[in-house]
XYZ file of C-alpha atoms in Angstrom:
749
model
C -0.103 0.153 -0.338
C 2.898 2.593 0.827
C 4.257 1.855 -2.762
C 1.042 2.604 -4.258
C 0.355 5.699 -2.694
C 3.972 6.585 -3.201
C 3.914 5.816 -6.583
C 0.870 7.862 -7.472
C 2.699 10.852 -5.136
C 5.806 10.546 -7.614
C 3.841 9.682 -10.853
C 2.258 12.790 -10.996
C 6.027 15.224 -9.674
C 7.392 12.773 -12.784
C 4.339 13.823 -15.290
C 5.131 17.265 -14.624
C 8.917 17.287 -14.747
C 8.705 18.822 -18.207
C 6.757 21.210 -17.224
C 9.940 23.200 -16.450
C 10.535 23.506 -19.983
C 8.357 26.179 -20.031
C 10.764 28.340 -17.724
C 12.472 28.781 -21.501
C 10.110 30.113 -24.085
C 10.118 33.112 -25.184
C 7.822 36.628 -23.302
C 4.510 36.637 -24.975
C 2.891 39.092 -26.462
C 0.126 40.970 -24.675
C -2.140 40.665 -27.938
C -5.468 42.739 -28.335
C -7.652 39.927 -28.694
C -5.872 39.149 -24.875
C -6.342 43.003 -23.630
C -10.339 42.502 -25.347
C -11.097 39.349 -24.122
C -10.182 40.498 -20.623
C -12.121 43.359 -20.794
C -14.903 41.133 -21.580
C -14.244 39.229 -18.983
C -13.992 41.331 -16.328
C -17.932 43.753 -17.047
C -19.392 41.067 -15.320
C -16.884 43.035 -12.260
C -18.548 46.297 -13.154
C -21.791 45.666 -12.364
C -20.452 42.992 -8.651
C -18.906 46.513 -7.538
C -22.457 48.693 -8.051
C -24.192 45.645 -6.033
C -21.710 45.808 -2.702
C -21.544 49.502 -3.244
C -25.618 49.565 -3.718
C -27.031 49.808 -0.254
C -24.191 52.567 1.027
C -26.296 55.545 0.141
C -29.981 54.407 -0.537
C -30.703 52.870 2.701
C -32.615 55.184 3.571
C -34.257 57.062 0.653
C -35.599 53.222 0.418
C -36.971 52.715 3.771
C -38.963 55.436 3.300
C -40.474 54.868 0.065
C -40.895 51.513 1.318
C -42.093 51.845 5.025
C -39.021 49.246 5.947
C -37.678 49.022 9.703
C -34.285 48.442 9.771
C -34.387 44.485 10.103
C -35.761 44.422 6.904
C -33.409 46.381 5.559
C -30.191 44.452 6.490
C -32.060 41.611 5.272
C -32.634 43.103 1.766
C -28.953 44.000 1.916
C -27.789 40.821 2.876
C -29.775 38.609 0.815
C -27.222 39.321 -1.978
C -24.283 37.771 -0.491
C -26.621 35.059 0.371
C -27.720 34.722 -3.419
C -23.590 34.702 -4.486
C -23.743 32.094 -1.695
C -26.165 29.623 -3.741
C -24.607 31.485 -6.873
C -21.092 29.830 -5.838
C -22.353 26.532 -4.864
C -22.991 26.126 -9.300
C -20.537 27.918 -10.201
C -17.457 25.555 -10.934
C -20.209 22.678 -11.592
C -21.531 24.719 -14.454
C -17.881 26.731 -15.666
C -16.817 22.450 -16.096
C -19.717 21.534 -17.425
C -21.475 24.700 -19.895
C -17.512 26.224 -19.765
C -16.702 29.675 -18.270
C -18.912 31.923 -21.570
C -21.962 29.992 -21.112
C -21.707 30.330 -17.779
C -21.119 34.484 -17.883
C -23.901 34.514 -20.126
C -26.227 32.386 -17.369
C -24.851 34.977 -14.870
C -25.771 38.204 -17.437
C -29.063 37.061 -17.040
C -29.574 36.175 -13.192
C -28.412 39.748 -12.674
C -30.301 41.970 -15.986
C -33.488 40.529 -13.993
C -32.534 40.839 -10.684
C -31.803 44.836 -11.238
C -34.852 45.298 -13.160
C -37.237 43.410 -10.240
C -35.382 46.242 -7.948
C -36.384 48.931 -10.336
C -39.968 48.356 -10.613
C -40.071 47.498 -7.415
C -43.503 48.378 -5.361
C -43.156 45.838 -2.233
C -40.439 44.482 -0.148
C -41.425 40.882 -1.972
C -39.915 42.246 -5.723
C -36.894 44.581 -4.496
C -35.514 40.994 -1.962
C -36.295 38.939 -4.681
C -34.190 41.047 -6.995
C -31.760 41.722 -4.755
C -31.657 37.560 -4.639
C -31.245 37.626 -8.323
C -28.633 40.102 -8.647
C -26.942 37.489 -5.933
C -27.168 34.490 -7.647
C -25.441 36.477 -10.613
C -22.163 37.487 -8.696
C -21.917 34.326 -7.118
C -21.146 33.117 -11.078
C -19.175 36.097 -11.804
C -17.024 35.304 -8.673
C -15.825 32.363 -9.329
C -15.673 32.050 -13.295
C -14.240 35.321 -13.987
C -10.160 35.829 -12.239
C -10.399 31.747 -12.849
C -11.203 32.488 -16.445
C -8.628 35.673 -16.789
C -5.928 33.471 -14.934
C -6.663 30.908 -17.566
C -5.862 32.464 -20.668
C -3.124 34.739 -20.137
C 0.366 34.086 -19.739
C 2.220 34.413 -17.103
C 4.698 37.582 -16.454
C 1.178 39.710 -16.719
C -1.048 37.273 -14.838
C -1.384 38.949 -11.939
C -2.105 41.902 -13.206
C -5.085 41.099 -15.299
C -6.966 39.025 -12.952
C -6.120 41.891 -10.929
C -8.376 43.723 -12.914
C -11.371 42.079 -11.810
C -11.049 43.703 -9.238
C -10.544 47.442 -10.902
C -13.960 47.003 -12.110
C -15.159 46.034 -8.951
C -13.978 49.107 -7.793
C -15.383 51.095 -10.846
C -19.108 49.727 -9.763
C -18.277 50.748 -6.289
C -17.448 54.064 -7.509
C -19.862 54.606 -9.880
C -23.013 53.609 -6.942
C -21.223 56.008 -4.682
C -20.684 59.065 -6.702
C -24.479 58.210 -8.335
C -26.062 57.897 -5.101
C -25.282 61.171 -4.034
C -27.850 62.684 -6.721
C -30.150 59.566 -8.638
C -32.819 57.930 -6.797
C -32.566 53.730 -6.020
C -34.069 53.235 -8.746
C -32.298 54.792 -11.183
C -29.025 53.626 -9.550
C -30.013 50.399 -10.317
C -30.839 50.296 -13.803
C -27.176 51.253 -14.212
C -26.210 48.022 -12.773
C -27.785 46.221 -15.948
C -25.382 48.716 -19.037
C -22.311 46.280 -17.954
C -23.901 43.183 -18.302
C -25.251 44.372 -21.978
C -21.956 44.474 -22.952
C -20.863 41.723 -21.821
C -23.857 39.558 -23.114
C -22.941 41.072 -26.808
C -18.607 40.916 -26.416
C -18.388 37.070 -25.399
C -19.640 36.228 -28.549
C -16.625 37.895 -29.745
C -14.074 35.962 -27.547
C -12.260 32.706 -27.137
C -12.807 29.498 -24.658
C -10.351 28.876 -21.794
C -7.819 26.875 -23.628
C -7.915 24.532 -20.324
C -11.830 24.164 -20.686
C -11.068 23.071 -24.074
C -7.769 21.076 -23.719
C -10.608 19.477 -20.515
C -13.013 18.364 -23.263
C -10.708 16.998 -25.209
C -10.400 19.741 -27.898
C -7.094 19.833 -28.360
C -6.935 20.583 -31.660
C -8.745 23.830 -30.354
C -6.002 24.559 -27.682
C -3.643 25.138 -30.131
C -5.987 27.743 -32.590
C -6.985 29.681 -29.013
C -3.523 29.887 -27.592
C -1.966 31.273 -30.705
C -5.240 34.133 -30.909
C -3.960 35.136 -27.644
C -0.655 34.996 -27.862
C 0.424 36.457 -31.247
C 0.553 35.177 -34.734
C 4.568 34.895 -34.382
C 5.149 33.264 -30.927
C 5.734 29.371 -30.701
C 3.026 28.263 -28.144
C 3.828 24.033 -29.302
C 5.333 24.305 -25.083
C 2.352 26.443 -22.933
C -0.050 23.681 -25.747
C 1.822 20.407 -24.370
C 1.939 21.707 -20.644
C -2.063 22.657 -20.920
C -2.168 18.878 -21.790
C -0.105 17.395 -19.647
C -1.831 19.270 -16.508
C -5.587 17.935 -17.613
C -4.592 14.642 -18.331
C -3.338 14.387 -14.518
C -6.731 15.469 -13.438
C -8.300 13.356 -15.608
C -6.358 10.299 -14.142
C -7.581 12.043 -10.632
C -11.606 12.435 -12.176
C -13.181 10.675 -9.049
C -11.936 13.399 -6.684
C -14.980 13.340 -4.122
C -15.459 16.085 -1.524
C -13.921 13.487 1.182
C -10.571 13.994 -1.041
C -10.347 17.151 -0.741
C -9.573 17.360 2.873
C -6.470 14.736 2.176
C -3.039 16.036 3.279
C -2.584 15.917 0.297
C -4.152 19.449 -1.269
C -4.556 20.385 2.863
C -1.813 23.297 2.253
C -3.774 24.680 -0.515
C -7.574 24.561 0.745
C -6.149 25.701 4.310
C -5.124 29.277 1.887
C -8.317 29.657 0.084
C -10.673 29.126 3.111
C -8.859 31.351 5.536
C -8.461 33.990 2.966
C -12.168 33.973 1.817
C -13.206 34.304 5.527
C -10.495 36.931 6.715
C -11.516 39.473 3.231
C -15.070 39.138 4.844
C -14.775 39.270 8.261
C -11.963 41.864 7.942
C -15.384 44.325 7.743
C -15.143 45.415 4.386
C -18.674 44.085 4.035
C -19.828 46.411 6.166
C -17.980 49.353 5.646
C -18.762 48.714 1.626
C -22.503 48.324 1.952
C -22.963 51.264 4.373
C -20.416 53.163 4.834
C -22.782 56.572 4.071
C -24.519 55.221 7.977
C -20.989 55.646 9.366
C -19.937 58.978 7.992
C -23.718 59.761 9.769
C -22.381 58.366 12.745
C -19.445 59.985 13.021
C -21.098 63.266 12.401
C -18.448 63.529 9.195
C -21.399 64.729 5.945
C -22.130 61.891 3.789
C -22.383 63.159 1.025
C -19.064 64.598 1.113
C -17.253 61.326 2.373
C -18.947 59.027 0.245
C -18.122 60.757 -3.215
C -14.048 61.494 -1.883
C -14.809 57.738 -1.420
C -16.003 57.560 -5.239
C -13.212 59.500 -6.761
C -10.313 57.902 -4.547
C -11.120 53.847 -5.104
C -10.100 53.088 -8.708
C -6.682 55.411 -8.617
C -5.794 52.903 -5.691
C -6.839 49.669 -7.267
C -4.306 49.955 -10.463
C -1.718 51.098 -8.154
C -2.147 47.607 -7.059
C -2.598 46.022 -10.512
C 0.640 47.877 -11.699
C 2.467 46.398 -8.295
C 1.003 43.234 -8.261
C 3.311 41.731 -10.622
C 6.133 43.389 -9.316
C 5.769 43.334 -5.731
C 4.346 39.605 -5.065
C 1.416 38.583 -3.952
C 2.343 38.048 -0.457
C 3.982 41.223 0.527
C 0.918 43.609 -0.922
C -1.291 40.769 0.859
C 0.586 41.953 4.248
C 1.136 45.802 2.968
C -2.890 45.278 2.873
C -3.410 44.111 5.759
C -1.160 45.855 7.976
C -3.175 49.385 5.987
C -6.201 47.434 6.919
C -5.339 47.087 10.697
C -4.324 50.101 11.421
C -7.987 52.035 9.640
C -9.700 49.740 12.005
C -7.874 51.434 15.340
C -8.698 54.925 13.509
C -12.608 53.972 13.265
C -12.503 52.039 17.316
C -10.802 55.269 18.508
C -12.695 57.718 16.568
C -16.157 56.251 17.909
C -14.597 55.442 21.218
C -13.555 59.072 21.791
C -17.410 60.146 20.447
C -18.947 60.988 24.136
C -16.022 61.839 26.024
C -16.610 65.295 25.987
C -12.608 66.653 26.290
C -12.113 65.206 22.812
C -15.299 64.069 20.359
C -14.103 67.115 18.222
C -12.035 64.409 16.393
C -14.530 62.362 15.733
C -15.680 63.840 11.854
C -11.901 63.090 11.475
C -10.256 60.254 12.115
C -13.814 59.213 11.059
C -12.980 59.982 7.270
C -10.047 59.109 8.013
C -10.959 55.794 9.094
C -12.418 55.039 6.204
C -11.042 56.497 3.538
C -8.179 54.972 3.956
C -10.073 51.197 4.576
C -11.055 51.597 1.283
C -7.884 52.889 -0.311
C -6.252 49.683 1.703
C -8.464 47.073 0.301
C -8.708 47.943 -2.528
C -4.800 48.258 -2.622
C -4.615 44.498 -2.466
C -6.782 42.721 0.082
C -9.790 43.127 -2.063
C -8.531 40.966 -4.922
C -5.654 38.938 -3.793
C -7.783 36.411 -2.416
C -9.561 35.771 -5.639
C -6.132 36.021 -7.528
C -4.695 33.490 -4.849
C -7.372 31.142 -5.529
C -7.370 30.905 -8.847
C -3.908 29.571 -8.849
C -3.617 27.291 -6.045
C -5.574 24.143 -7.122
C -4.748 21.681 -9.509
C -7.307 20.969 -12.385
C -8.470 17.642 -9.917
C -9.830 19.393 -7.520
C -10.176 23.305 -8.827
C -14.236 22.204 -9.875
C -14.759 21.375 -6.082
C -12.188 23.279 -4.075
C -13.639 26.214 -6.657
C -16.791 26.247 -5.356
C -16.007 25.547 -1.589
C -13.634 28.044 -1.584
C -16.420 30.491 -3.219
C -19.281 29.192 -1.182
C -16.972 30.338 1.957
C -15.969 33.535 1.529
C -20.697 34.296 -0.020
C -21.892 32.184 3.330
C -19.203 34.483 5.489
C -20.035 37.876 4.394
C -23.941 36.732 4.394
C -23.192 36.913 7.503
C -21.196 39.743 8.405
C -23.556 41.869 5.967
C -26.496 40.891 8.292
C -24.792 41.692 11.195
C -23.166 44.429 10.841
C -26.291 46.977 11.434
C -26.396 45.170 15.012
C -23.016 45.307 15.818
C -23.112 49.052 15.040
C -26.221 49.098 17.423
C -24.247 47.078 19.964
C -20.700 48.490 19.794
C -19.310 50.812 17.135
C -15.909 50.580 18.524
C -16.301 47.512 20.004
C -17.014 46.193 16.388
C -13.681 47.855 14.591
C -11.638 46.218 17.545
C -12.847 43.107 16.015
C -11.768 43.845 12.984
C -8.504 44.928 13.733
C -7.600 41.799 14.907
C -9.166 40.215 12.473
C -7.147 41.768 10.040
C -3.672 41.283 12.292
C -4.512 37.594 12.383
C -4.490 37.970 7.745
C -0.571 39.470 8.574
C 0.479 36.286 10.406
C -1.141 34.340 8.289
C 0.027 35.140 5.113
C 3.567 35.482 6.196
C 3.167 31.974 7.593
C 1.147 29.621 4.859
C 0.552 31.836 1.942
C 3.789 31.479 -0.867
C 4.579 33.754 -3.483
C 3.299 32.552 -6.745
C 4.771 34.836 -8.755
C 5.852 34.428 -12.291
C 5.214 30.523 -12.053
C 2.565 28.984 -14.751
C -0.303 27.792 -13.539
C 1.197 23.894 -13.882
C 4.474 25.144 -12.412
C 2.460 25.788 -8.991
C 0.774 22.845 -8.900
C 4.332 20.824 -9.039
C 5.923 23.351 -6.156
C 2.493 21.819 -3.994
C 3.189 18.568 -5.361
C 6.644 18.636 -4.254
C 5.881 20.110 -0.832
C 3.639 17.326 -0.029
C 5.768 14.684 -0.974
C 8.279 16.432 1.134
C 5.705 16.181 3.485
C 5.378 12.387 2.946
C 8.192 11.227 3.520
C 8.722 12.976 6.647
C 5.249 11.504 8.516
C 6.461 7.986 6.587
C 10.911 7.998 8.175
C 9.939 4.645 9.684
C 7.219 3.121 7.335
C 10.357 4.175 4.741
C 13.027 1.711 6.321
C 10.547 -1.477 5.753
C 9.205 -0.542 1.681
C 10.832 -1.891 -1.276
C 13.083 0.320 -2.972
C 11.824 0.324 -6.342
C 8.468 2.354 -4.237
C 11.511 5.040 -3.060
C 13.547 5.775 -6.169
C 10.873 6.509 -7.709
C 9.917 8.821 -5.481
C 12.893 10.003 -5.474
C 15.483 12.040 -7.477
C 19.314 11.758 -7.604
C 20.791 15.925 -6.712
C 22.739 15.414 -9.868
C 19.171 15.085 -11.936
C 18.070 18.108 -9.698
C 17.190 21.680 -11.974
C 17.033 25.146 -10.886
C 13.509 26.233 -11.648
C 11.269 29.408 -10.205
C 9.129 26.832 -9.225
C 12.398 25.337 -6.189
C 12.235 28.744 -5.057
C 9.124 28.463 -3.945
C 8.047 29.362 0.111
C 7.405 26.002 2.132
C 4.936 25.553 4.465
C 5.653 27.289 7.535
C 9.376 24.945 7.881
C 11.321 27.714 9.660
C 11.742 28.080 12.800
C 11.349 31.407 12.780
C 7.982 31.155 11.381
C 6.791 28.311 13.242
C 7.915 30.380 16.441
C 6.413 33.691 14.974
C 2.588 31.871 14.410
C 2.927 30.163 17.858
C 3.410 33.393 19.633
C 1.167 35.415 17.550
C -1.596 32.267 17.904
C -1.007 32.766 21.428
C -0.922 36.751 21.474
C -4.655 36.176 19.783
C -5.758 33.749 21.902
C -4.822 35.373 25.616
C -6.168 38.409 25.197
C -9.627 36.648 23.287
C -10.624 34.259 25.663
C -8.827 36.188 28.608
C -6.371 34.250 29.749
C -5.157 34.971 33.688
C -7.383 38.118 33.679
C -4.873 39.794 30.966
C -6.737 41.619 28.873
C -9.425 42.976 32.162
C -6.360 43.858 33.665
C -5.512 45.976 30.415
C -8.657 47.481 30.387
C -9.262 48.756 33.721
C -6.727 51.115 33.445
C -9.169 53.430 31.312
C -12.408 52.163 32.371
C -14.326 54.595 30.938
C -12.531 54.163 27.644
C -13.276 50.309 27.172
C -16.839 50.701 28.968
C -17.761 53.115 25.849
C -16.198 50.654 23.385
C -19.005 48.108 25.803
C -16.206 45.760 25.752
C -17.572 44.729 29.294
C -20.033 42.584 27.995
C -16.952 40.357 27.197
C -14.682 41.394 29.398
C -14.563 42.127 33.095
C -14.034 46.757 34.080
C -12.669 47.492 36.741
C -15.018 44.267 39.018
C -18.076 45.055 36.575
C -19.195 42.737 33.317
C -22.241 44.925 30.904
C -25.866 43.309 30.909
C -26.874 44.546 27.530
C -30.547 43.020 26.274
C -31.464 44.182 22.430
C -34.790 42.703 22.598
C -36.210 44.881 25.669
C -34.095 47.850 25.015
C -31.733 48.371 28.160
C -28.058 47.581 29.230
C -26.378 48.440 32.639
C -23.199 46.781 34.465
C -23.244 44.622 37.493
C -20.514 42.550 39.431
C -18.107 40.288 37.227
C -18.692 37.920 39.991
C -22.772 37.451 40.121
C -24.499 35.296 38.148
C -27.754 35.460 36.435
C -31.352 34.101 37.729
C -31.276 30.130 36.160
C -35.241 31.155 37.797
C -35.626 32.977 34.630
C -33.620 31.619 32.280
C -35.592 27.863 33.368
C -39.094 29.636 31.839
C -37.320 31.434 29.019
C -36.697 28.265 27.840
C -39.284 27.070 28.861
C -40.938 29.928 27.096
C -39.344 29.059 23.391
C -40.535 25.359 23.534
C -43.783 26.799 23.866
C -43.451 28.457 21.283
C -41.325 26.750 18.660
C -44.164 23.595 19.869
C -46.110 21.805 17.525
C -48.471 20.674 20.132
C -51.998 22.146 20.291
C -51.935 25.177 22.812
C -53.775 24.390 26.211
C -57.622 24.752 26.349
C -56.754 27.230 29.351
C -54.031 29.363 30.493
C -53.501 27.797 33.884
C -50.720 30.555 35.022
C -51.121 34.007 34.801
C -48.423 35.344 33.401
C -46.977 38.037 36.363
C -46.586 40.991 34.089
C -44.201 42.248 37.145
C -41.379 39.632 36.380
C -37.960 40.699 36.215
C -36.695 40.269 32.705
C -33.343 39.657 33.932
C -31.680 39.491 37.942
C -28.160 38.766 38.899
C -26.627 37.861 41.629
C -24.148 36.119 44.102
C -23.597 32.638 43.479
C -26.204 30.231 45.855
C -28.020 33.283 46.773
C -31.799 33.463 48.047
C -32.841 36.851 46.198
C -32.445 38.948 49.159
C -29.186 40.746 47.541
C -29.768 41.024 44.015
C -30.308 42.837 41.229
C -33.314 42.604 38.238
C -34.927 44.723 35.457
C -38.388 44.796 35.272
C -40.388 46.474 31.314
C -43.947 46.963 31.904
C -45.898 47.662 29.081
C -48.015 51.480 29.676
C -49.651 54.026 27.048
C -47.650 55.606 24.309
C -48.735 58.703 26.303
C -47.586 57.658 30.049
C -45.198 59.985 31.888
C -43.213 59.640 35.036
C -43.617 63.636 35.538
C -47.609 63.373 36.011
C -46.300 61.764 39.204
C -44.090 65.649 39.755
C -40.813 66.029 40.770
C -38.776 63.384 41.818
C -39.800 62.937 45.754
C -42.920 62.569 44.753
C -42.192 59.874 42.189
C -40.243 58.086 44.958
C -42.744 58.143 46.782
C -45.321 56.820 44.387
C -42.524 54.125 43.834
C -42.656 53.199 47.312
C -46.183 53.087 48.021
C -46.128 50.260 45.540
C -43.875 48.379 46.778
C -45.112 48.324 50.100
C -48.728 47.586 48.694
C -50.117 51.674 49.246
C -50.858 50.041 53.381
C -52.194 46.910 52.824
C -49.409 44.777 54.888
C -49.779 46.610 57.999
C -46.242 45.305 58.613
C -44.322 46.941 55.923
C -42.591 49.864 56.283
C -41.210 51.834 53.274
C -38.733 54.795 53.850
C -37.913 56.811 50.486
C -34.392 58.122 51.689
C -32.661 60.083 48.578
C -33.888 61.024 45.013
C -32.154 62.072 42.136
C -33.074 63.382 38.414
C -30.794 62.015 35.657
C -31.612 63.669 31.826
C -30.212 62.602 28.899
C -30.758 65.474 26.538
C -29.476 64.032 23.356
C -31.954 61.662 23.394
C -34.595 63.345 25.555
C -35.012 61.085 28.585
C -35.606 61.296 32.281
C -34.082 58.781 34.294
C -35.214 59.169 38.373
C -32.852 57.764 40.575
C -34.246 56.948 44.349
C -32.455 55.076 47.499
C -35.486 54.062 49.787
C -35.802 51.336 52.737
C -37.753 49.085 53.211
C -38.810 46.890 56.832
C -41.171 44.900 58.255
C -40.873 42.326 61.510
C -38.534 39.914 59.432
C -36.177 41.750 57.387
C -35.095 45.080 56.833
C -34.308 45.557 52.954
C -32.289 48.836 51.244
C -33.285 49.551 47.541
C -31.419 51.208 45.493
C -34.210 51.643 42.125
C -33.966 53.674 38.995
C -37.022 53.904 36.734
C -37.705 55.872 33.071
C -40.417 55.758 30.823
C -39.497 55.205 26.500
C -42.074 54.118 24.134
C -44.973 52.567 26.040
C -42.818 50.997 28.172
C -41.724 51.616 31.779
C -38.928 50.613 32.787
C -37.505 49.980 36.702
C -34.414 48.865 37.522
C -34.456 47.670 41.565
C -31.008 46.253 43.348
C -31.265 45.000 47.250
C -30.122 44.461 50.044
C -30.554 43.174 53.790
C -29.466 46.217 55.793
C -27.086 44.576 57.345
C -24.689 44.689 53.919
C -25.687 48.197 53.166
C -22.781 49.981 53.793
C -20.340 47.780 52.239
C -22.620 47.848 48.850
C -23.296 50.968 48.449
C -21.123 52.778 46.058
C -21.330 49.428 44.075
C -25.139 49.594 44.439
C -25.383 53.681 42.724
C -22.385 52.706 40.446
C -25.169 50.207 39.051
C -27.755 52.417 39.217
C -26.285 55.173 36.738
C -25.277 52.786 34.363
C -28.492 51.699 33.414
C -29.525 53.313 30.214
C -32.150 52.994 27.469
C -30.877 51.670 24.681
C -33.979 51.569 21.633
């Protein structure tokens, strides 16, 4: 069995050995047909860019015209990425079965239908259906375009021509950003149809990919197409031979299944492909690209000016990336882009983090503009295109369909989640959102340096040969003990003598983190990120505790305790407050919530009568020390009231406090209960026109003496009441904590 595996692996190596002769061929000319073909192929990327930038400027107008809620618009925005995921599932299979040209025609059909549906939508159903159809179209485009371009271009300009995919995407984004300031959302949708029409006609005049023709056994057409693409005077025999050998190898392994993708042989390529796609979507571009106008408004910067500047800068920056990709190489450009994105995210986190700090809040608009502008530029510079460029290069023909589909699906699925959640994360904490993005960008740098190889100056066949050599080397290292008992002939098949080896660009291919310094950096980097993310040893809490207010402004205490407190944030009922980090949630409330959820999702018929009357005064949340009986806790009650209800009708803070105390003691119905108001204050939020009544009072009876701190606030037909209570004997120790809890209570809905 061992001998068979070695022969199979070495067979691939020997079959591709002759491919290195292609290094001696003369450099192919850049023909007019090659340029025209690339332009027609990447036309689809323009409509991709329009669909990405479409929601950035149209959010308010669409929500107003069609009376949509934030959740409905977030769904509309995310349906493009959800449709993209569906299109990605079939993209590689369609390209393999129908060809790249036919698949692009199919994608154009979906995009044109989708844009027309959006432009003509009178309700949310047609609007969402159109967005979903556009998503399916761009899902097909996202795989076919970079692969198609990579397969028709020679190696010395492959990076630049494949990068033109991102250039046209950014042109589409720029058009959406710029004209979104002036055109209606219906007219803007029609712009997305124009490049699809150009491509539908242009595809009749460009050739199919030579590699797809070879895969279908049309060898004569392979040479004819290559000759047209490379020019009449160019010798295409070596390149044609390399393509045919590569296809023959793939046919020998044509029984590749999903399970075989996860073999050690392909682990490196698959890790690179999926990893880069996930990092690309999680770095924050899904949100900034789709909701840039909202971010400008949130930061206090004029949205129209900001979007106009973005539309003017994004294309020149992409041109710079196109020029440098075949000069610098993929790895340096990707790491430089990720580093710039990391700094941009930190700038945005600072901008939103100091927004409520009176002394320095004036820097928020400027930092918001700088952060969004630099983020968009650095994304266009490398991170936007390079994952797709690398994906189109690293997979061999025998797994290109399955691996390409899997990687593209991973990209679109992650983009769908990121796009849908972005608005809600902004509600949670704008600064916290960009801190997470900065961490992702930092991980991207480490990931690229340790795992991503340099493919500059190599043909697609040379790249596969290099991966095969690394797999063979890894195989020998893992089975060194078994090889001692293997037949000498098996080993000789897989090894070459030093004298037979010839230096080539493939020999200099970057290894898979074999050097000690790379492993050391990966270990330190991963451990640091894990230690910070998991708060091992309280490291993160200690650092954040050095500036508690800054961390709390970022809402980081939802995840990490800061100065001994955690934050409870209820986005359903719309309130938040902090509580001692050693306290735990009331398990009774958790069980009741679970029972309620089970009842709501059950398929059983409801009971004939309600045996238990719901108590409207039941707390929504409650926290207390572990093992406590409820005598010491903090809880929040949310009661429905009339939309016109006003606490001010009771009078000032003192009158409100006395009314609350009477309610607690049941207005004298129990003669053994006595309530005493000790202090009443009013805290106002002038920005949101909210009034918080902070009260301190005692409740005494013959069996207990209790000290309470409460906060009351009415908003949107709800009366919010936070109550922190403790035995009178423990009041002196808990007084400061209780007032800290009370001052932190806020309405966020």
